[in-house]
Short mmCIF file of C-alpha atoms in Angstrom, two decimals:
data_model
loop_
_atom_site.label_atom_id
_atom_site.label_comp_id
_atom_site.label_asym_id
_atom_site.label_seq_id
_atom_site.Cartn_x
_atom_site.Cartn_y
_atom_site.Cartn_z
CA MET D 405 51.80 -65.78 -136.96
CA ASP D 406 52.84 -63.27 -134.33
CA ILE D 407 49.36 -61.80 -134.23
CA LEU D 408 47.89 -65.45 -133.62
CA HIS D 409 50.49 -66.20 -130.93
CA HIS D 410 49.80 -62.77 -129.24
CA SER D 411 46.15 -63.48 -129.24
CA GLY D 412 46.91 -67.02 -127.72
CA ILE D 413 49.26 -65.26 -125.02
CA GLN D 414 46.32 -62.89 -124.17
CA ALA D 415 43.93 -66.01 -123.95
CA THR D 416 46.20 -67.78 -121.49
CA HIS D 417 46.53 -64.61 -119.50
CA TYR D 418 42.86 -64.06 -119.43
CA LEU D 419 42.16 -67.52 -118.10
CA GLN D 420 44.98 -67.29 -115.55
CA THR D 421 43.81 -63.94 -114.06
CA SER D 422 40.00 -64.40 -114.44
CA TYR D 423 39.68 -68.18 -113.35
CA PRO D 424 42.58 -68.79 -110.74
CA GLY D 425 40.17 -70.86 -108.60
CA CYS D 426 39.94 -73.36 -111.65
CA GLN D 427 43.74 -74.10 -111.44
CA ASP D 428 43.40 -77.58 -109.80
CA TRP D 429 40.65 -78.60 -112.07
CA PHE D 430 42.61 -77.64 -115.22
CA LEU D 431 45.88 -79.58 -113.89
CA PHE D 432 43.58 -82.74 -113.35
CA VAL D 433 42.27 -82.42 -116.85
CA SER D 434 45.71 -82.09 -118.23
CA PHE D 435 46.68 -85.11 -116.27
CA ALA D 436 43.80 -87.04 -117.06
CA ALA D 437 44.36 -86.44 -120.96
CA ASP D 438 47.75 -87.93 -120.80
CA LEU D 439 47.95 -91.19 -123.20
CA ARG D 440 49.37 -92.88 -119.99
CA ASN D 441 45.95 -93.14 -118.59
CA THR D 442 44.73 -94.63 -121.96
CA PHE D 443 47.25 -97.49 -121.74
CA PHE D 444 46.97 -97.98 -117.77
CA VAL D 445 43.33 -97.44 -117.04
CA LEU D 446 41.16 -97.22 -120.07
CA PHE D 447 42.62 -99.98 -122.38
CA PRO D 448 42.48 -102.90 -119.49
CA ILE D 449 38.93 -101.99 -118.69
CA TRP D 450 37.65 -101.91 -122.42
CA PHE D 451 39.67 -104.84 -123.35
CA HIS D 452 38.31 -107.38 -120.94
CA LEU D 453 34.65 -105.88 -121.71
CA PHE D 454 34.79 -105.55 -125.42
CA GLU D 455 38.08 -106.89 -126.72
CA ALA D 456 37.87 -105.31 -130.08
CA VAL D 457 37.47 -101.82 -128.75
CA GLY D 458 40.64 -102.36 -126.61
CA ILE D 459 42.58 -103.18 -129.37
CA LYS D 460 41.18 -100.18 -131.32
CA LEU D 461 42.06 -97.82 -128.45
CA ILE D 462 45.90 -98.90 -128.53
CA TRP D 463 45.98 -98.48 -132.31
CA VAL D 464 44.46 -95.01 -132.42
CA ALA D 465 46.35 -93.77 -129.55
CA VAL D 466 49.81 -94.97 -131.01
CA ILE D 467 49.28 -93.98 -134.37
CA GLY D 468 47.81 -90.86 -133.47
CA ASP D 469 50.54 -89.80 -131.29
CA TRP D 470 53.02 -90.91 -134.10
CA LEU D 471 51.52 -88.73 -136.57
CA ASN D 472 51.40 -86.06 -133.96
CA LEU D 473 55.20 -86.49 -133.56
CA VAL D 474 55.84 -86.10 -137.39
CA PHE D 475 53.29 -83.02 -137.56
CA LYS D 476 55.31 -81.43 -134.76
CA TRP D 477 58.51 -81.92 -136.59
CA ILE D 478 57.08 -80.29 -139.64
CA LEU D 479 55.27 -77.42 -138.10
CA PHE D 480 57.65 -76.45 -135.50
CA GLY D 481 55.08 -75.04 -133.38
CA GLN D 482 56.09 -72.66 -130.43
CA ARG D 483 54.81 -73.05 -126.92
CA PRO D 484 53.49 -70.06 -124.95
CA TYR D 485 55.65 -70.23 -122.02
CA TRP D 486 58.76 -69.51 -124.12
CA TRP D 487 57.50 -67.52 -126.97
CA VAL D 488 56.27 -64.87 -124.69
CA HIS D 489 59.89 -64.17 -123.59
CA GLU D 490 61.64 -64.39 -127.07
CA ALA D 491 59.07 -62.84 -129.51
CA SER D 492 60.11 -59.74 -130.99
CA PHE D 493 56.29 -58.68 -130.87
CA TYR D 494 56.91 -57.53 -127.30
CA HIS D 495 59.97 -55.19 -127.84
CA ASN D 496 57.92 -52.01 -127.76
CA ILE D 497 55.22 -53.13 -125.46
CA SER D 498 55.19 -55.21 -122.12
CA ALA D 499 54.53 -58.66 -122.62
CA PRO D 500 51.59 -60.29 -120.41
CA THR D 501 52.74 -62.16 -117.31
CA ILE D 502 52.19 -65.87 -117.81
CA GLN D 503 52.22 -68.33 -115.03
CA GLN D 504 54.06 -71.56 -115.25
CA PHE D 505 53.06 -74.91 -113.61
CA PRO D 506 54.74 -78.45 -113.06
CA VAL D 507 53.15 -79.67 -116.22
CA THR D 508 53.89 -76.57 -118.36
CA CYS D 509 57.44 -77.01 -119.51
CA GLU D 510 57.15 -79.85 -122.26
CA THR D 511 60.18 -80.24 -124.22
CA GLY D 512 58.72 -80.97 -127.79
CA PRO D 513 57.10 -78.50 -130.35
CA GLY D 514 53.70 -77.43 -129.58
CA SER D 515 51.70 -77.88 -132.87
CA PRO D 516 49.38 -79.90 -132.74
CA SER D 517 48.60 -80.50 -129.26
CA GLY D 518 49.37 -84.16 -128.31
CA HIS D 519 47.08 -84.16 -125.29
CA ALA D 520 44.00 -82.50 -127.41
CA MET D 521 44.88 -84.94 -130.26
CA GLY D 522 44.89 -88.00 -128.06
CA ALA D 523 42.02 -87.23 -126.07
CA ALA D 524 39.88 -86.57 -129.29
CA GLY D 525 40.87 -89.82 -130.73
CA VAL D 526 40.49 -91.93 -127.75
CA TYR D 527 37.16 -90.55 -126.66
CA TYR D 528 35.73 -90.73 -130.21
CA VAL D 529 36.50 -94.39 -130.25
CA MET D 530 34.73 -94.79 -126.84
CA VAL D 531 31.77 -93.04 -127.82
CA THR D 532 31.27 -94.65 -131.07
CA ALA D 533 31.78 -97.99 -129.63
CA ILE D 534 29.21 -97.41 -126.90
CA LEU D 535 26.84 -96.36 -129.54
CA SER D 536 27.42 -99.28 -131.89
CA ILE D 537 27.14 -101.83 -128.91
CA ILE D 538 23.96 -100.45 -127.73
CA LEU D 539 22.53 -100.20 -131.03
CA GLY D 540 23.45 -103.57 -132.29
CA LYS D 541 21.32 -104.64 -135.32
CA LYS D 542 18.12 -102.61 -134.02
CA HIS D 543 16.67 -99.62 -135.56
CA PRO D 544 17.51 -96.55 -133.66
CA SER D 545 14.84 -95.51 -131.24
CA TRP D 546 14.14 -92.11 -129.40
CA LYS D 547 16.11 -93.46 -126.40
CA TYR D 548 19.05 -94.07 -128.56
CA ARG D 549 18.80 -90.62 -130.16
CA ILE D 550 18.69 -89.06 -126.69
CA LEU D 551 21.71 -91.21 -125.62
CA GLN D 552 23.72 -90.37 -128.74
CA VAL D 553 23.05 -86.64 -127.97
CA VAL D 554 24.16 -87.05 -124.34
CA LEU D 555 27.43 -88.92 -125.40
CA TRP D 556 28.45 -86.31 -128.07
CA ALA D 557 27.62 -83.49 -125.86
CA THR D 558 30.08 -85.16 -123.11
CA PHE D 559 32.49 -85.81 -125.91
CA TRP D 560 32.73 -82.11 -126.77
CA ALA D 561 32.47 -80.93 -123.32
CA ILE D 562 35.52 -83.15 -122.49
CA GLN D 563 37.55 -81.69 -125.47
CA ILE D 564 36.61 -78.24 -124.50
CA CYS D 565 38.07 -78.83 -121.01
CA VAL D 566 41.15 -80.43 -122.36
CA CYS D 567 41.92 -77.48 -124.76
CA LEU D 568 41.16 -74.89 -121.98
CA SER D 569 43.34 -76.71 -119.78
CA ARG D 570 46.21 -76.78 -122.09
CA VAL D 571 45.92 -73.01 -122.81
CA PHE D 572 45.60 -72.18 -119.07
CA ILE D 573 48.89 -73.93 -118.29
CA ALA D 574 50.61 -72.22 -121.11
CA ALA D 575 51.65 -75.20 -122.77
CA HIS D 576 49.63 -74.57 -126.08
CA PHE D 577 48.21 -71.86 -128.06
CA PRO D 578 44.39 -72.15 -128.76
CA HIS D 579 45.01 -72.89 -132.66
CA GLN D 580 47.27 -75.72 -131.71
CA VAL D 581 44.62 -77.42 -129.37
CA ILE D 582 41.94 -76.99 -132.09
CA ALA D 583 44.25 -78.64 -134.60
CA GLY D 584 44.92 -81.54 -132.23
CA VAL D 585 41.06 -82.14 -131.59
CA PHE D 586 40.23 -82.66 -135.27
CA SER D 587 43.31 -84.39 -136.11
CA GLY D 588 42.59 -86.93 -133.52
CA ILE D 589 39.04 -87.25 -134.85
CA LEU D 590 40.35 -88.01 -138.34
CA VAL D 591 42.80 -90.53 -136.94
CA ALA D 592 39.83 -92.45 -134.90
CA GLU D 593 37.43 -92.21 -137.85
CA SER D 594 39.93 -93.66 -140.32
CA PHE D 595 40.24 -96.77 -137.92
CA GLN D 596 36.39 -97.17 -138.14
CA ARG D 597 37.19 -98.83 -141.82
CA ILE D 598 40.36 -100.70 -140.82
CA HIS D 599 39.68 -104.31 -139.74
CA SER D 600 42.90 -105.88 -140.13
CA ILE D 601 44.18 -104.66 -136.66
CA TYR D 602 41.70 -107.17 -134.97
CA ASP D 603 43.32 -110.42 -136.28
CA ALA D 604 46.92 -108.93 -136.73
CA ASN D 605 49.61 -111.57 -136.21
CA LEU D 606 52.97 -111.01 -134.41
CA ARG D 607 54.79 -110.43 -137.62
CA ARG D 608 52.59 -107.67 -138.40
CA TYR D 609 52.87 -105.94 -135.22
CA LEU D 610 56.72 -106.25 -135.26
CA GLY D 611 56.55 -104.95 -138.83
CA THR D 612 54.64 -102.00 -137.97
CA THR D 613 56.66 -101.26 -134.78
CA LEU D 614 59.82 -101.33 -136.89
CA PHE D 615 58.22 -99.40 -139.69
CA LEU D 616 56.97 -96.46 -137.49
CA PHE D 617 60.33 -96.26 -135.62
CA SER D 618 62.59 -96.33 -138.71
CA PHE D 619 60.38 -93.75 -140.49
CA ALA D 620 60.62 -91.47 -137.37
CA LEU D 621 64.02 -92.07 -136.95
CA GLY D 622 65.06 -91.72 -140.59
CA PHE D 623 62.98 -88.42 -141.04
CA TYR D 624 64.83 -86.95 -137.95
CA LEU D 625 68.26 -87.85 -139.50
CA LEU D 626 67.28 -86.60 -142.93
CA LEU D 627 66.32 -83.18 -141.48
CA ARG D 628 69.64 -83.44 -139.50
CA VAL D 629 71.70 -83.75 -142.58
CA LEU D 630 69.66 -80.76 -144.14
CA GLY D 631 70.88 -78.83 -141.19
CA VAL D 632 67.45 -78.67 -139.35
CA ASP D 633 67.67 -79.28 -135.57
CA LEU D 634 64.57 -81.14 -134.50
CA LEU D 635 65.55 -80.87 -130.67
CA TRP D 636 65.67 -76.94 -130.82
CA THR D 637 62.74 -77.13 -128.37
CA LEU D 638 64.57 -78.69 -125.72
CA GLU D 639 67.10 -75.84 -125.28
CA LYS D 640 64.19 -73.43 -125.01
CA ALA D 641 62.60 -75.35 -122.53
CA LYS D 642 65.74 -75.61 -120.16
CA ARG D 643 66.15 -71.84 -120.77
CA TRP D 644 62.57 -70.45 -120.00
CA CYS D 645 61.11 -72.91 -117.52
CA ASN D 646 61.10 -71.25 -114.23
CA HIS D 647 62.06 -74.38 -112.50
CA PRO D 648 64.67 -76.76 -114.08
CA GLU D 649 63.29 -79.77 -112.32
CA TRP D 650 59.84 -79.38 -114.25
CA VAL D 651 61.79 -80.21 -117.44
CA HIS D 652 61.63 -83.99 -117.79
CA LEU D 653 63.11 -86.14 -120.28
CA ASP D 654 59.83 -88.38 -120.68
CA THR D 655 58.16 -85.20 -122.43
CA SER D 656 60.79 -85.37 -125.19
CA PRO D 657 59.61 -86.46 -128.69
CA PHE D 658 61.80 -89.65 -128.72
CA ALA D 659 60.62 -90.62 -125.21
CA GLY D 660 56.95 -90.55 -126.35
CA LEU D 661 57.72 -92.50 -129.45
CA LEU D 662 59.40 -95.36 -127.91
CA ARG D 663 56.80 -95.30 -125.15
CA ASN D 664 54.04 -95.73 -127.64
CA LEU D 665 55.85 -98.32 -129.80
CA GLY D 666 56.54 -100.18 -126.81
CA VAL D 667 52.74 -100.45 -125.96
CA LEU D 668 51.98 -101.57 -129.54
CA PHE D 669 54.68 -104.29 -129.61
CA GLY D 670 53.64 -105.62 -126.26
CA LEU D 671 50.07 -105.83 -127.40
CA GLY D 672 51.16 -107.91 -130.36
CA LEU D 673 53.35 -110.06 -128.01
CA ALA D 674 50.19 -110.51 -125.63
CA LEU D 675 47.58 -111.35 -128.22
CA ASN D 676 49.86 -113.99 -130.03
CA SER D 677 50.99 -115.60 -126.77
CA PRO D 678 49.63 -119.00 -125.29
CA MET D 679 48.68 -117.49 -122.04
CA TYR D 680 46.25 -115.22 -123.75
CA VAL D 681 44.65 -118.16 -125.92
CA GLU D 682 44.38 -120.31 -123.02
CA SER D 683 42.87 -117.91 -120.58
CA CYS D 684 40.81 -115.54 -122.72
CA LYS D 685 39.72 -117.58 -125.58
CA GLY D 686 38.25 -120.39 -123.89
CA LYS D 687 34.96 -120.70 -121.96
CA GLN D 688 36.31 -119.23 -119.03
CA GLY D 689 37.17 -116.20 -120.57
CA GLU D 690 33.53 -115.52 -121.56
CA GLN D 691 32.41 -115.63 -117.89
CA ARG D 692 31.56 -112.19 -116.26
CA THR D 693 33.38 -113.01 -112.98
CA PHE D 694 36.76 -113.85 -114.98
CA ARG D 695 36.61 -110.42 -116.73
CA LEU D 696 35.81 -108.49 -113.82
CA THR D 697 38.41 -110.08 -111.84
CA CYS D 698 40.93 -109.45 -114.84
CA ILE D 699 39.98 -105.76 -114.72
CA VAL D 700 40.20 -105.12 -111.05
CA ALA D 701 43.49 -106.87 -111.01
CA SER D 702 45.09 -105.11 -114.03
CA LEU D 703 44.16 -101.71 -112.60
CA LEU D 704 45.74 -102.54 -109.47
CA ILE D 705 49.04 -104.15 -110.61
CA LEU D 706 49.48 -101.62 -113.51
CA HIS D 707 48.89 -98.75 -111.03
CA LEU D 708 51.83 -100.19 -108.75
CA PHE D 709 53.72 -100.72 -112.07
CA ASP D 710 53.34 -97.16 -113.21
CA SER D 711 55.03 -95.89 -110.04
CA PHE D 712 58.47 -97.34 -111.38
CA LYS D 713 60.19 -94.58 -113.05
CA PRO D 714 63.23 -95.41 -115.24
CA PRO D 715 66.59 -93.50 -114.30
CA ALA D 716 66.90 -90.52 -116.62
CA LYS D 717 70.56 -89.89 -116.16
CA VAL D 718 71.59 -91.74 -119.26
CA GLU D 719 69.30 -91.11 -122.10
CA LEU D 720 69.86 -94.38 -124.10
CA LEU D 721 69.00 -96.47 -120.93
CA PHE D 722 66.17 -94.30 -120.28
CA TYR D 723 64.57 -94.69 -123.65
CA LEU D 724 65.20 -98.54 -123.63
CA LEU D 725 63.56 -98.93 -120.09
CA SER D 726 60.90 -96.75 -121.28
CA PHE D 727 59.99 -99.21 -124.22
CA CYS D 728 60.22 -102.34 -122.00
CA LYS D 729 57.98 -100.71 -119.42
CA SER D 730 55.47 -99.94 -121.96
CA ALA D 731 55.60 -103.07 -123.54
CA ALA D 732 54.99 -105.01 -120.30
CA VAL D 733 51.67 -102.98 -119.84
CA PRO D 734 49.49 -104.82 -122.45
CA LEU D 735 51.64 -108.10 -121.83
CA ALA D 736 50.48 -108.00 -118.19
CA ALA D 737 46.95 -106.83 -118.68
CA VAL D 738 45.96 -109.07 -121.84
CA ALA D 739 48.29 -112.39 -121.02
CA LEU D 740 50.06 -112.50 -117.74
CA ILE D 741 47.27 -111.41 -115.35
CA PRO D 742 44.39 -113.13 -117.29
CA TYR D 743 46.28 -116.41 -117.15
CA CYS D 744 46.88 -116.07 -113.60
CA VAL D 745 43.27 -115.49 -112.93
CA PHE D 746 42.27 -118.46 -115.06
CA GLN D 747 44.49 -120.71 -113.08
CA LEU D 748 43.09 -119.45 -109.93
CA LEU D 749 39.55 -119.76 -111.02
CA SER D 750 40.06 -123.14 -112.34
CA GLN D 751 41.56 -124.31 -109.19
CA GLN D 752 38.48 -123.17 -107.22
CA ASP D 753 36.15 -124.92 -109.83
CA LYS D 754 38.07 -128.10 -109.20
CA LYS D 755 37.81 -127.70 -105.56
CA THR D 756 34.23 -127.16 -105.65
CA VAL D 757 33.88 -130.35 -107.86
#
């Protein structure tokens, strides 16, 4: 593994020294690949255009990130920004200089890459959805074939950019991002055959949320009893990050777990709420004006909502507020905002009559 890690360090060093002008681009790509943008941007758009695709996006993102957490606890992956300082490989030779950035110092294990896995799963869902919607029940034409090539070429171009960005900022080794991409595709492809998510009731959402949390917590406690410290990476992050303020609690494994489970639980609440049924399932919900208004309103309100950052001084309070904040995202986009738009448009229709 030392040789594999060393080659990864060389790749990071090469990218940083050969393409310093691409720093802003790689930082943007790394930011865009965060699952937060799936929840706050992509989900509201897809849900109000094609509801089933929006629901699948949430399930693929949440289950994929949950599996990513389990894999990280099993594989114990190193991260370049701390490995380069601790590796015995460099006792007799000088280690390459690795630059750090504000998004470098993530506190969880590194393998597989969560950004690469999430981006691969989410964009795989979107590409297959677009192709399925356009094809419908028709036979593939030459125009469809061209679109298919363009979309899949774009998909792989995005994955390459995400992988290069994570290597560039020294958050991951190349083999970790490659493993993340293919793991994300496998998760997304598996949901192509799971149709029960589209009509799941609140009990199923609650049961799934509790199972995922209980399994992760039980696995964590079991390994702790066996003498395995799964938070070993937090100490390394605090020790080797160049700037202590770059180490954020929201990058820790349990923060990501509760954030994602909050989104899944909030989606279950929203889809089984009277506000959703009244606004999105009626005749008004089929109108283009209603859907576009919901998209615009959701994007604006969720953008303001995302600016709220839970206080990180008390960990338990931070985790609780993160869960509640995440649950409020689909609840607002699926139920509250559409209901308000529905009432507003209904009042306008009455005035017109």
